[in-house]
Coordinates of C-alpha atoms in Angstrom, one line a residue:
X1 CA -9.7 24.3 7.2
X2 CA -7.6 26.6 5.0
X3 CA -8.9 27.7 1.7
X4 CA -7.5 25.7 -1.1
X5 CA -6.2 27.4 -4.2
X6 CA -7.1 25.9 -7.6
X7 CA -5.4 26.8 -10.9
X8 CA -7.3 25.7 -13.9
X9 CA -5.7 25.5 -17.3
X10 CA -8.7 25.7 -19.6
X11 CA -8.8 25.3 -23.3
X12 CA -10.1 23.4 -26.3
X13 CA -9.9 19.6 -26.5
X14 CA -6.5 18.4 -27.7
X15 CA -5.2 21.9 -27.3
X16 CA -2.0 21.1 -25.4
X17 CA -3.2 21.3 -21.8
X18 CA -1.8 17.9 -20.9
X19 CA 1.5 18.7 -22.5
X20 CA 1.8 22.0 -20.7
X21 CA 0.9 20.5 -17.3
X22 CA 3.4 17.6 -17.8
X23 CA 6.1 20.2 -18.5
X24 CA 5.1 21.9 -15.3
X25 CA 5.5 18.6 -13.4
X26 CA 9.0 18.1 -14.9
X27 CA 10.0 21.7 -14.1
X28 CA 8.7 21.4 -10.5
X29 CA 10.6 18.2 -9.9
X30 CA 13.8 19.7 -11.2
X31 CA 14.1 21.8 -8.1
X32 CA 16.1 20.5 -5.1
X33 CA 13.3 21.3 -2.7
X34 CA 10.7 19.3 -4.6
X35 CA 9.7 15.8 -3.8
X36 CA 7.5 13.4 -5.7
X37 CA 5.0 12.1 -3.2
X38 CA 2.4 10.1 -5.2
X39 CA 1.0 9.8 -8.6
X40 CA -0.9 7.7 -11.1
X41 CA 1.0 6.1 -12.7
X42 CA 3.0 6.0 -9.5
X43 CA 6.5 6.9 -10.8
X44 CA 8.6 9.9 -11.0
X45 CA 9.7 9.5 -14.6
X46 CA 7.7 11.7 -17.0
X47 CA 9.0 11.1 -20.5
X48 CA 5.7 11.1 -22.3
X49 CA 4.5 14.7 -22.2
X50 CA 1.2 13.9 -23.9
X51 CA 0.1 11.2 -21.4
X52 CA -2.6 12.0 -18.8
X53 CA -1.6 11.5 -15.2
X54 CA -2.0 13.0 -11.7
X55 CA 0.8 13.7 -9.3
X56 CA 1.3 15.1 -5.8
X57 CA 4.5 17.0 -5.3
X58 CA 5.9 18.7 -2.2
X59 CA 7.2 21.9 -3.7
X60 CA 9.1 23.8 -1.1
X61 CA 6.5 24.3 1.7
X62 CA 3.4 23.6 -0.5
X63 CA 1.7 20.4 -1.3
X64 CA 0.6 20.6 -4.9
X65 CA -1.6 18.2 -6.9
X66 CA -1.5 18.4 -10.6
X67 CA -4.1 16.6 -12.8
X68 CA -3.4 16.7 -16.5
X69 CA -6.7 15.1 -17.8
X70 CA -9.4 17.7 -18.4
X71 CA -11.1 17.0 -21.6
X72 CA -13.8 15.0 -19.9
X73 CA -15.6 15.5 -16.6
X74 CA -15.5 11.7 -15.9
X75 CA -11.7 11.7 -16.0
X76 CA -11.5 14.8 -13.9
X77 CA -13.9 13.4 -11.3
X78 CA -12.1 10.0 -11.2
X79 CA -8.7 11.6 -10.7
X80 CA -9.9 13.9 -7.9
X81 CA -11.6 10.8 -6.2
X82 CA -8.3 8.8 -6.6
X83 CA -6.3 11.6 -5.0
X84 CA -8.8 11.9 -2.0
X85 CA -8.7 8.1 -1.4
X86 CA -4.9 7.7 -1.8
X87 CA -3.6 10.8 -0.1
X88 CA -4.9 11.9 3.3
X89 CA -2.7 15.0 3.9
X90 CA -4.0 18.4 3.0
X91 CA -3.3 19.7 -0.5
X92 CA -2.6 23.4 -0.7
X93 CA -2.9 23.9 -4.4
X94 CA -4.6 22.0 -7.1
X95 CA -3.6 22.5 -10.8
X96 CA -5.9 20.9 -13.3
X97 CA -7.0 21.0 -16.9
X98 CA -10.4 21.8 -18.1
X99 CA -12.3 22.3 -21.3
X100 CA -13.2 25.9 -22.0
X101 CA -16.9 25.2 -21.4
X102 CA -19.3 22.5 -20.3
X103 CA -19.2 19.7 -17.8
X104 CA -15.6 20.1 -16.7
X105 CA -16.1 23.8 -15.9
X106 CA -19.3 22.9 -14.0
X107 CA -17.6 20.2 -12.0
X108 CA -14.7 22.4 -10.9
X109 CA -16.9 25.3 -10.1
X110 CA -19.1 23.1 -7.9
X111 CA -16.3 21.1 -6.3
X112 CA -14.3 24.2 -5.3
X113 CA -17.2 26.7 -4.7
X114 CA -15.7 27.9 -1.4
X115 CA -12.2 28.1 -2.6
X116 CA -10.0 30.5 -4.7
X117 CA -10.1 29.4 -8.4
X118 CA -7.7 31.0 -10.9
X119 CA -8.6 30.4 -14.5
X120 CA -5.7 30.4 -17.0
X121 CA -6.4 30.2 -20.7
X122 CA -4.3 27.8 -22.7
X123 CA -2.1 29.5 -25.1
X124 CA -2.1 28.0 -28.6
X125 CA -0.4 28.4 -31.9
X126 CA -2.1 26.7 -34.9
X127 CA -2.7 26.8 -38.6
X128 CA -6.3 27.0 -40.0
X129 CA -5.5 24.1 -42.4
X130 CA -4.1 22.0 -39.5
X131 CA -1.2 20.8 -41.7
X132 CA 1.7 19.7 -39.6
X133 CA 4.6 22.1 -39.9
X134 CA 7.9 21.8 -38.1
X135 CA 8.1 25.6 -37.4
X136 CA 4.5 25.6 -36.0
X137 CA 5.3 22.6 -33.9
X138 CA 8.5 24.2 -32.5
X139 CA 6.6 27.4 -31.7
X140 CA 3.8 25.3 -30.0
X141 CA 6.4 23.5 -27.9
X142 CA 8.0 26.8 -26.9
X143 CA 4.6 28.2 -26.0
X144 CA 3.9 25.2 -23.8
X145 CA 7.3 25.6 -22.1
X146 CA 6.6 29.3 -21.4
X147 CA 3.1 28.7 -20.1
X148 CA 4.4 26.0 -17.7
X149 CA 6.8 28.6 -16.3
X150 CA 4.0 31.1 -15.9
X151 CA 2.0 28.5 -14.0
X152 CA 5.0 27.8 -11.8
X153 CA 5.3 31.5 -11.1
X154 CA 1.7 31.6 -10.1
X155 CA 2.2 28.6 -7.7
X156 CA 5.2 30.5 -6.2
X157 CA 3.1 33.6 -5.6
X158 CA -0.1 32.2 -4.1

């Protein structure tokens, strides 16, 4: 069996991991040679960038599974189990979210102990007072867009 590659976007809870991974999904599906294979929810319309989901995409010659939920180990475990029960073909690359420490890190490290794991820190822009600010929100959105492109570039190269 070929070694799987796992890209883990790790960061604080509610730090934008789901949004970044949903942007990655939309970007991947914008290419002609990408095909939506399966997902939960099982549709190819991704208008809510803050909603957790998992998808499997045929991206050129690679089968890529993306799991956006990563703040809790239970969600991560459930999503990996759903994928293995619903999709029997091999997956070349997993991309998932994870907290920066704790149970999600332990789960991923144990599940993929014999595979290549690439850990990517979630970029974030914030204010200490946490007051909503249109400029900060615009910068945060642009940061998510750019990090999705970096993840896509990583998928292209591994």
